[in-house]
Amino acid sequence: MKISGSYQLELVAPPLSRTTLALYAGGSHDHNPLHIDIDYARRVAGQEDVIGHGMLVMAYLARMVTNCFAQQCLQRFRVRFRASYRVGDSLLCRGSVLAERRDPNGRQIVELGLTAVRADGSLVAEGNATICLPEEMQWSG
Amino acid sequence: MFGPFKVQVEEGQLRLLAKATGDTSERYVSINTSQQAVRRLLGPPTLPFCLGMANDVFFEFLASSKIDATRALHAEQSFTYHGAIHAGQELHGTLRLLGSVTRKQGALRFFEIERVFRDASNGALVSEEIVTLVVPEQRSTPP
């Protein structure tokens, strides 16, 4: 597999639905009512509506990465949540190669920059992933 | 340090998580028969966070650390991976408050929390996380 500076990863997450939030609350063990109960979100948290789990955004970014690289290649994964993920928001997740280096054992390490933006281009989350390429994907130059 | 607390990785939980995130790839929804040694479902990269939320352990930790969970938002998350997590595995987790800082002229307080998971059977390090939460500071009301 050839990776270059222009190499792009991409994944589109569908508009966020309340069904997805309910399923994710159950699937992730995160039962915080801020994500699933509009009454709680309004009365207790002072929000207009429920807020999507930041970790759901991170799960989409993770899937984009594991669509291209085996999961065991992923060494580090970091995301900053920049804005609330709201019901109806669709996300365009993107990844690109920021840097490439060799580790002390000579293995190739690729640093990916990651972003998740709404349809209007506003940023929801950004971060990076460190990938250690497996033998068969090593390249020279 | 808070814990260690025990977490069981359940196959049904992994399937529900995959359904929620719309992940239909073979890796996370079917048993990998090509790997004879591991015929169990693989957990996705964000799984350590989810396991840390099980049984409301994280909320107990927040309460014990005097962090107001009702006003806290997730600001940042990082994972460092040392081993895969599969269905059927049992893990031991620990939590530790690393510290807190205020930003935006004291309007926001950021808490850095470290969580570590180890395999319960052999103690091997599985994952390290930093969970950063942000809580708006309460305005002190004049007497």
Tab-separated table of C-alpha atoms in Angstrom:
chain	number	residue	atom	x	y	z
A	1	MET	CA	0.000	0.000	0.000
A	2	LYS	CA	1.355	3.377	-0.990
A	3	ILE	CA	0.923	6.216	1.437
A	4	SER	CA	1.831	9.744	0.565
A	5	GLY	CA	1.280	13.228	1.931
A	6	SER	CA	-1.903	13.542	-0.048
A	7	TYR	CA	-3.293	10.241	1.188
A	8	GLN	CA	-6.791	10.839	2.531
A	9	LEU	CA	-9.061	8.786	4.728
A	10	GLU	CA	-12.729	9.639	4.685
A	11	LEU	CA	-15.932	8.490	6.339
A	12	VAL	CA	-19.381	10.076	6.338
A	13	ALA	CA	-21.540	9.585	9.429
A	14	PRO	CA	-25.292	9.901	8.803
A	15	PRO	CA	-27.364	12.685	10.444
A	16	LEU	CA	-27.404	11.991	14.187
A	17	SER	CA	-30.723	10.455	15.263
A	18	ARG	CA	-32.198	9.934	18.712
A	19	THR	CA	-32.307	6.209	17.965
A	20	THR	CA	-28.545	6.196	17.498
A	21	LEU	CA	-28.098	8.065	20.804
A	22	ALA	CA	-30.294	5.528	22.609
A	23	LEU	CA	-28.427	2.586	21.083
A	24	TYR	CA	-25.058	4.159	21.787
A	25	ALA	CA	-26.004	4.880	25.420
A	26	GLY	CA	-26.755	1.183	25.851
A	27	GLY	CA	-23.834	-0.078	23.795
A	28	SER	CA	-21.260	2.213	25.383
A	29	HIS	CA	-22.456	1.907	29.027
A	30	ASP	CA	-22.643	5.722	29.024
A	31	HIS	CA	-26.093	6.318	30.501
A	32	ASN	CA	-25.577	10.020	31.168
A	33	PRO	CA	-29.108	11.475	30.665
A	34	LEU	CA	-27.602	14.560	28.982
A	35	HIS	CA	-27.303	12.382	25.860
A	36	ILE	CA	-30.734	10.720	25.856
A	37	ASP	CA	-33.265	12.673	27.920
A	38	ILE	CA	-34.404	16.020	26.535
A	39	ASP	CA	-36.192	16.944	29.775
A	40	TYR	CA	-32.990	16.418	31.730
A	41	ALA	CA	-30.933	18.276	29.113
A	42	ARG	CA	-33.222	21.310	29.390
A	43	ARG	CA	-34.012	21.423	33.094
A	44	VAL	CA	-30.795	20.193	34.685
A	45	ALA	CA	-28.056	20.822	32.141
A	46	GLY	CA	-29.501	24.058	30.714
A	47	GLN	CA	-29.167	22.869	27.119
A	48	GLU	CA	-31.723	23.292	24.335
A	49	ASP	CA	-31.650	19.616	23.470
A	50	VAL	CA	-29.674	16.473	24.171
A	51	ILE	CA	-25.995	16.504	23.178
A	52	GLY	CA	-24.485	13.587	21.292
A	53	HIS	CA	-21.762	11.567	22.985
A	54	GLY	CA	-18.327	12.894	22.068
A	55	MET	CA	-17.164	9.295	22.147
A	56	LEU	CA	-19.592	8.491	19.331
A	57	VAL	CA	-17.732	11.020	17.161
A	58	MET	CA	-14.493	9.353	18.237
A	59	ALA	CA	-15.971	5.950	17.341
A	60	TYR	CA	-16.632	7.188	13.777
A	61	LEU	CA	-13.067	8.527	13.548
A	62	ALA	CA	-11.816	5.158	14.831
A	63	ARG	CA	-13.822	3.305	12.195
A	64	MET	CA	-12.370	5.517	9.467
A	65	VAL	CA	-8.876	4.581	10.681
A	66	THR	CA	-9.583	0.845	11.077
A	67	ASN	CA	-11.166	0.778	7.598
A	68	CYS	CA	-7.637	1.445	6.305
A	69	PHE	CA	-5.341	-0.025	8.946
A	70	ALA	CA	-5.617	-3.167	11.049
A	71	GLN	CA	-6.545	-2.221	14.590
A	72	GLN	CA	-3.395	-3.760	16.074
A	73	CYS	CA	-1.412	-1.105	14.139
A	74	LEU	CA	-3.046	1.663	16.163
A	75	GLN	CA	-0.692	2.734	18.968
A	76	ARG	CA	-2.125	6.030	20.110
A	77	PHE	CA	-5.393	7.845	19.427
A	78	ARG	CA	-6.319	11.274	20.739
A	79	VAL	CA	-9.314	13.529	20.054
A	80	ARG	CA	-10.341	16.988	21.242
A	81	PHE	CA	-14.062	17.675	21.274
A	82	ARG	CA	-14.432	21.212	19.932
A	83	ALA	CA	-18.202	21.691	19.683
A	84	SER	CA	-21.390	19.900	20.658
A	85	TYR	CA	-22.566	17.062	18.428
A	86	ARG	CA	-26.284	17.717	17.917
A	87	VAL	CA	-29.266	15.739	16.668
A	88	GLY	CA	-29.371	16.114	12.874
A	89	ASP	CA	-25.638	16.768	12.504
A	90	SER	CA	-24.057	14.662	9.789
A	91	LEU	CA	-20.311	14.384	10.022
A	92	LEU	CA	-17.599	14.283	7.446
A	93	CYS	CA	-14.611	12.543	9.026
A	94	ARG	CA	-11.238	12.987	7.379
A	95	GLY	CA	-7.731	11.808	8.013
A	96	SER	CA	-4.448	12.723	6.383
A	97	VAL	CA	-0.785	11.862	6.887
A	98	LEU	CA	0.963	14.528	8.972
A	99	ALA	CA	4.341	12.880	9.420
A	100	GLU	CA	6.206	9.653	8.865
A	101	ARG	CA	9.201	8.306	10.790
A	102	ARG	CA	11.006	5.136	11.861
A	103	ASP	CA	10.873	3.862	15.426
A	104	PRO	CA	14.060	2.561	17.129
A	105	ASN	CA	13.303	-0.925	15.736
A	106	GLY	CA	13.164	0.426	12.190
A	107	ARG	CA	9.400	0.075	11.901
A	108	GLN	CA	7.525	2.713	9.982
A	109	ILE	CA	5.329	5.017	12.064
A	110	VAL	CA	2.674	7.189	10.445
A	111	GLU	CA	1.057	10.113	12.214
A	112	LEU	CA	-2.473	10.862	11.012
A	113	GLY	CA	-4.329	14.139	11.552
A	114	LEU	CA	-8.078	13.652	12.026
A	115	THR	CA	-11.060	15.988	11.797
A	116	ALA	CA	-14.834	15.621	12.044
A	117	VAL	CA	-16.846	18.513	10.589
A	118	ARG	CA	-20.553	19.192	10.096
A	119	ALA	CA	-22.128	19.679	6.661
A	120	ASP	CA	-21.558	23.456	6.986
A	121	GLY	CA	-17.855	22.839	7.561
A	122	SER	CA	-17.836	23.701	11.277
A	123	LEU	CA	-15.471	21.640	13.389
A	124	VAL	CA	-16.860	19.142	15.925
A	125	ALA	CA	-13.697	17.234	16.801
A	126	GLU	CA	-10.063	16.962	15.821
A	127	GLY	CA	-7.202	14.749	16.816
A	128	ASN	CA	-4.511	12.389	15.713
A	129	ALA	CA	-3.667	8.722	15.480
A	130	THR	CA	-0.281	7.018	15.553
A	131	ILE	CA	-0.046	3.971	13.306
A	132	CYS	CA	2.778	1.436	13.292
A	133	LEU	CA	2.691	-0.091	9.827
A	134	PRO	CA	2.838	-3.889	9.595
A	135	GLU	CA	5.688	-5.551	7.655
A	136	GLU	CA	3.775	-5.921	4.400
A	137	MET	CA	2.899	-2.225	4.308
A	138	GLN	CA	6.410	-0.864	4.892
A	139	TRP	CA	7.722	1.277	2.090
A	140	SER	CA	10.980	3.044	1.406
A	141	GLY	CA	11.363	6.713	0.586
B	1	MET	CA	-6.056	5.768	43.161
B	2	PHE	CA	-9.607	4.474	42.642
B	3	GLY	CA	-10.112	0.754	42.139
B	4	PRO	CA	-9.107	-1.710	40.915
B	5	PHE	CA	-12.569	-2.419	39.573
B	6	LYS	CA	-13.502	-5.471	37.547
B	7	VAL	CA	-15.035	-5.348	34.063
B	8	GLN	CA	-16.290	-8.263	32.017
B	9	VAL	CA	-16.153	-7.836	28.216
B	10	GLU	CA	-19.458	-9.205	26.944
B	11	GLU	CA	-20.099	-10.254	23.354
B	12	GLY	CA	-23.656	-8.883	23.354
B	13	GLN	CA	-22.341	-5.515	24.503
B	14	LEU	CA	-19.828	-5.424	21.638
B	15	ARG	CA	-22.572	-6.259	19.135
B	16	LEU	CA	-24.806	-3.478	20.461
B	17	LEU	CA	-21.905	-1.026	20.307
B	18	ALA	CA	-21.228	-2.034	16.682
B	19	LYS	CA	-24.927	-1.616	15.865
B	20	ALA	CA	-24.993	1.851	17.461
B	21	THR	CA	-21.993	3.062	15.478
B	22	GLY	CA	-23.226	1.410	12.276
B	23	ASP	CA	-20.149	-0.759	12.052
B	24	THR	CA	-20.949	-3.777	9.946
B	25	SER	CA	-17.367	-4.793	9.180
B	26	GLU	CA	-16.520	-8.442	9.784
B	27	ARG	CA	-13.931	-7.605	12.424
B	28	TYR	CA	-16.420	-6.355	14.953
B	29	VAL	CA	-19.563	-8.352	14.264
B	30	SER	CA	-18.397	-11.851	13.392
B	31	ILE	CA	-15.966	-14.255	14.955
B	32	ASN	CA	-12.647	-14.268	13.158
B	33	THR	CA	-12.222	-17.909	12.195
B	34	SER	CA	-8.966	-17.223	10.365
B	35	GLN	CA	-7.284	-16.669	13.719
B	36	GLN	CA	-7.498	-20.018	15.457
B	37	ALA	CA	-6.056	-18.657	18.685
B	38	VAL	CA	-8.641	-15.921	19.042
B	39	ARG	CA	-12.154	-16.972	18.101
B	40	ARG	CA	-13.765	-14.138	19.963
B	41	LEU	CA	-15.123	-10.756	18.926
B	42	LEU	CA	-12.608	-7.914	18.835
B	43	GLY	CA	-13.448	-4.693	20.692
B	44	PRO	CA	-13.120	-1.382	18.749
B	45	PRO	CA	-10.507	1.297	19.628
B	46	THR	CA	-12.858	3.353	21.799
B	47	LEU	CA	-13.897	0.320	23.885
B	48	PRO	CA	-11.713	1.059	26.947
B	49	PHE	CA	-13.674	4.264	27.540
B	50	CYS	CA	-16.972	2.368	27.305
B	51	LEU	CA	-15.787	-0.361	29.676
B	52	GLY	CA	-14.773	2.375	32.077
B	53	MET	CA	-18.372	3.614	32.118
B	54	ALA	CA	-19.788	0.184	33.042
B	55	ASN	CA	-21.612	-0.207	36.360
B	56	ASP	CA	-21.465	3.571	36.897
B	57	VAL	CA	-17.915	3.190	38.256
B	58	PHE	CA	-16.820	6.382	36.515
B	59	PHE	CA	-19.646	8.403	38.070
B	60	GLU	CA	-18.732	7.015	41.513
B	61	PHE	CA	-15.172	8.118	40.863
B	62	LEU	CA	-16.329	11.619	39.863
B	63	ALA	CA	-18.428	11.890	43.018
B	64	SER	CA	-15.500	10.762	45.170
B	65	SER	CA	-13.289	13.346	43.435
B	66	LYS	CA	-15.876	16.111	44.017
B	67	ILE	CA	-16.380	16.614	40.267
B	68	ASP	CA	-19.957	17.629	39.377
B	69	ALA	CA	-20.992	15.050	36.764
B	70	THR	CA	-24.171	16.960	35.902
B	71	ARG	CA	-22.113	19.909	34.598
B	72	ALA	CA	-19.089	18.093	33.195
B	73	LEU	CA	-18.472	17.788	29.469
B	74	HIS	CA	-15.923	15.586	27.729
B	75	ALA	CA	-13.219	17.895	26.393
B	76	GLU	CA	-10.521	15.500	25.254
B	77	GLN	CA	-9.782	11.789	25.153
B	78	SER	CA	-6.596	9.883	24.492
B	79	PHE	CA	-5.790	6.190	24.308
B	80	THR	CA	-2.465	4.382	24.296
B	81	TYR	CA	-2.876	0.741	23.301
B	82	HIS	CA	-0.832	-2.178	24.596
B	83	GLY	CA	-3.045	-5.128	23.710
B	84	ALA	CA	-6.301	-6.072	21.999
B	85	ILE	CA	-9.530	-6.535	23.944
B	86	HIS	CA	-11.787	-9.469	23.072
B	87	ALA	CA	-15.193	-10.679	24.206
B	88	GLY	CA	-14.914	-12.975	27.195
B	89	GLN	CA	-11.933	-11.134	28.629
B	90	GLU	CA	-11.937	-9.832	32.180
B	91	LEU	CA	-10.106	-6.587	32.922
B	92	HIS	CA	-9.064	-4.722	36.018
B	93	GLY	CA	-9.288	-0.937	35.822
B	94	THR	CA	-7.919	1.834	37.966
B	95	LEU	CA	-8.695	5.568	37.941
B	96	ARG	CA	-6.630	8.479	39.169
B	97	LEU	CA	-7.202	12.228	39.116
B	98	LEU	CA	-4.000	13.669	37.670
B	99	GLY	CA	-4.901	17.273	38.340
B	100	SER	CA	-6.987	20.248	37.277
B	101	VAL	CA	-6.361	23.651	35.733
B	102	THR	CA	-8.566	26.671	35.107
B	103	ARG	CA	-8.735	28.454	31.772
B	104	LYS	CA	-10.702	31.320	30.175
B	105	GLN	CA	-9.992	33.675	33.108
B	106	GLY	CA	-11.084	31.025	35.564
B	107	ALA	CA	-14.452	30.378	33.903
B	108	LEU	CA	-13.668	26.760	33.057
B	109	ARG	CA	-11.939	24.054	35.064
B	110	PHE	CA	-10.346	21.135	33.229
B	111	PHE	CA	-9.829	17.829	35.054
B	112	GLU	CA	-7.345	15.252	33.779
B	113	ILE	CA	-8.183	11.691	34.734
B	114	GLU	CA	-6.000	8.668	34.047
B	115	ARG	CA	-7.542	5.244	33.542
B	116	VAL	CA	-5.535	2.048	33.118
B	117	PHE	CA	-6.828	-1.395	32.195
B	118	ARG	CA	-4.930	-4.624	32.771
B	119	ASP	CA	-5.845	-8.171	31.844
B	120	ALA	CA	-7.258	-9.807	34.972
B	121	SER	CA	-5.711	-13.202	34.204
B	122	ASN	CA	-2.058	-12.163	33.832
B	123	GLY	CA	-1.842	-8.495	34.829
B	124	ALA	CA	-0.653	-7.463	31.350
B	125	LEU	CA	-1.151	-3.795	30.514
B	126	VAL	CA	-3.993	-3.404	27.967
B	127	SER	CA	-4.730	0.313	27.653
B	128	GLU	CA	-3.947	3.692	29.159
B	129	GLU	CA	-6.283	6.655	28.803
B	130	ILE	CA	-6.412	10.298	29.691
B	131	VAL	CA	-9.995	11.532	30.053
B	132	THR	CA	-10.204	15.328	30.140
B	133	LEU	CA	-13.434	16.804	31.468
B	134	VAL	CA	-14.408	20.470	31.528
B	135	VAL	CA	-16.711	21.971	34.146
B	136	PRO	CA	-17.846	25.636	34.211
B	137	GLU	CA	-16.704	27.186	37.508
B	138	GLN	CA	-19.519	28.189	39.873
B	139	ARG	CA	-19.677	31.970	40.195
B	140	SER	CA	-19.222	32.775	43.856
B	141	THR	CA	-22.249	34.743	45.017
B	142	PRO	CA	-21.544	37.820	47.150
B	143	PRO	CA	-22.685	37.470	50.775
